């Protein structure tokens, strides 16, 4: 998924984009480790202009931590295997606290214009419910979570 060689995207961003160079250098390192471990030709992997890979658009660090071979064919293929992609997203969600039987998203009711600032920031980070409420956006009912066993 994507038209850009991941090695090119990450190298360019790691060394020519000062605002986030250290982050992209880390992702470049993760990418190089992954292709070495997987025996993949680094120059054949395609992704987004920012180096994200596959259906779920995992950055290389997330790919290494969360991608799984859910279809059992011996490869973590997030480009061609929807089963691996879905299993990998589930693995990512589980690692970030999602629990079986609970939703992964909830509809929101929006009022006013203050939500626009949150919408612009939401693609890069999670936003706590109280922050959403103060900006005129909140789930229609409180999200419920079971307490975690320690």
Coordinates of C-alpha atoms in Angstrom, one line a residue:
X1 CA 0.0 0.0 0.0
X2 CA 1.7 3.1 -1.2
X3 CA 3.7 4.3 -4.1
X4 CA 6.9 5.4 -2.4
X5 CA 9.9 3.3 -1.6
X6 CA 10.0 3.2 2.2
X7 CA 13.8 3.4 2.3
X8 CA 13.7 6.7 0.2
X9 CA 10.9 8.2 2.2
X10 CA 12.5 7.5 5.6
X11 CA 16.0 8.5 4.5
X12 CA 14.7 11.8 3.1
X13 CA 12.7 12.6 6.2
X14 CA 15.5 11.5 8.6
X15 CA 18.1 13.7 7.1
X16 CA 16.2 16.5 5.2
X17 CA 13.3 17.3 7.6
X18 CA 14.8 18.9 10.7
X19 CA 11.4 19.3 12.5
X20 CA 11.1 15.5 13.0
X21 CA 14.5 14.1 11.9
X22 CA 15.2 12.2 15.1
X23 CA 11.8 10.4 15.0
X24 CA 12.3 9.5 11.3
X25 CA 15.9 8.3 12.0
X26 CA 14.5 6.0 14.6
X27 CA 11.9 4.7 12.1
X28 CA 14.6 4.3 9.5
X29 CA 16.6 2.2 12.0
X30 CA 13.5 0.1 12.8
X31 CA 12.9 -0.4 9.0
X32 CA 16.5 -1.5 8.4
X33 CA 16.3 -3.9 11.3
X34 CA 13.0 -5.3 10.1
X35 CA 14.2 -6.0 6.5
X36 CA 17.4 -7.6 7.8
X37 CA 15.5 -9.9 10.2
X38 CA 12.9 -10.7 7.5
X39 CA 15.3 -11.2 4.6
X40 CA 13.4 -8.6 2.6
X41 CA 15.0 -6.4 0.0
X42 CA 14.8 -2.9 1.5
X43 CA 14.5 -1.4 -2.0
X44 CA 11.3 -3.3 -2.8
X45 CA 9.1 -2.2 0.1
X46 CA 6.5 0.4 -0.8
X47 CA 4.6 2.7 1.5
X48 CA 3.4 6.2 2.1
X49 CA 5.4 9.4 1.6
X50 CA 6.1 9.2 5.4
X51 CA 7.2 5.6 5.4
X52 CA 4.0 3.9 6.7
X53 CA 3.6 0.4 5.5
X54 CA 0.6 -1.7 4.5
X55 CA -3.2 -1.7 4.9
X56 CA -3.0 -0.3 8.5
X57 CA -0.2 2.1 7.6
X58 CA 2.1 1.1 10.4
X59 CA 5.3 3.0 10.8
X60 CA 8.3 0.6 10.9
X61 CA 8.6 0.7 14.7
X62 CA 5.0 -0.3 15.0
X63 CA 5.4 -2.9 12.4
X64 CA 8.2 -4.5 14.3
X65 CA 6.3 -4.4 17.6
X66 CA 2.8 -5.2 16.5
X67 CA 2.6 -6.9 13.1
X68 CA 1.6 -10.6 13.3
X69 CA 1.4 -13.5 10.9
X70 CA -2.2 -14.1 11.6
X71 CA -2.9 -16.3 8.6
X72 CA 0.0 -18.6 9.5
X73 CA 1.8 -18.5 6.1
X74 CA 5.2 -17.6 7.8
X75 CA 5.1 -13.9 6.8
X76 CA 3.8 -10.7 8.4
X77 CA 2.3 -9.3 5.2
X78 CA 0.4 -6.1 5.9
X79 CA 0.2 -5.3 2.2
X80 CA -1.5 -8.3 0.7
X81 CA -3.0 -10.2 3.6
X82 CA -6.1 -8.6 5.1
X83 CA -6.0 -11.3 7.8
X84 CA -2.5 -10.3 8.9
X85 CA -3.5 -6.6 8.7
X86 CA -6.6 -7.2 10.9
X87 CA -4.7 -9.4 13.3
X88 CA -1.9 -6.8 13.6
X89 CA -4.4 -3.9 14.3
X90 CA -6.0 -6.1 16.9
X91 CA -2.6 -6.8 18.4
X92 CA -1.9 -3.0 18.4
X93 CA -5.2 -2.2 20.1
X94 CA -4.7 -5.0 22.7
X95 CA -1.2 -3.7 23.5
X96 CA -2.7 -0.2 24.1
X97 CA -5.4 -1.4 26.5
X98 CA -8.3 -2.4 24.4
X99 CA -10.3 -5.3 25.9
X100 CA -12.3 -8.0 24.1
X101 CA -16.0 -7.1 23.9
X102 CA -15.5 -3.4 24.1
X103 CA -15.8 -1.0 21.1
X104 CA -12.7 0.4 19.4
X105 CA -14.6 3.6 18.6
X106 CA -17.6 5.5 19.6
X107 CA -19.8 8.1 17.8
X108 CA -19.5 11.7 19.1
X109 CA -21.9 14.5 19.3
X110 CA -20.4 17.8 18.2
X111 CA -21.6 21.3 18.9
X112 CA -19.9 24.7 18.3
X113 CA -16.7 25.3 16.4
X114 CA -14.1 24.5 19.1
X115 CA -13.9 20.9 18.0
X116 CA -12.0 21.8 14.9
X117 CA -8.8 22.4 16.9
X118 CA -9.1 18.9 18.4
X119 CA -9.9 17.4 15.0
X120 CA -6.7 18.8 13.6
X121 CA -4.6 17.4 16.5
X122 CA -6.5 14.0 16.8
X123 CA -4.7 12.4 13.9
X124 CA -1.4 12.5 15.8
X125 CA -2.5 11.7 19.4
X126 CA -5.2 10.5 21.7
X127 CA -7.4 13.1 23.3
X128 CA -9.0 12.6 26.7
X129 CA -12.7 12.7 27.1
X130 CA -12.7 15.8 29.4
X131 CA -10.8 17.7 26.8
X132 CA -13.3 16.7 24.2
X133 CA -16.2 17.8 26.4
X134 CA -14.6 21.2 27.0
X135 CA -14.4 21.6 23.2
X136 CA -18.0 20.8 22.5
X137 CA -17.4 17.1 21.5
X138 CA -18.1 14.0 23.5
X139 CA -19.4 10.5 23.2
X140 CA -23.2 10.4 23.5
X141 CA -22.8 8.3 26.7
X142 CA -19.8 7.7 29.0
X143 CA -17.4 5.1 27.8
X144 CA -17.4 2.2 30.1
X145 CA -14.3 0.1 30.9
X146 CA -13.9 -2.8 33.2
X147 CA -11.2 -2.3 35.8
X148 CA -7.9 -4.0 34.9
X149 CA -6.7 -6.9 37.0
X150 CA -3.3 -6.1 38.5

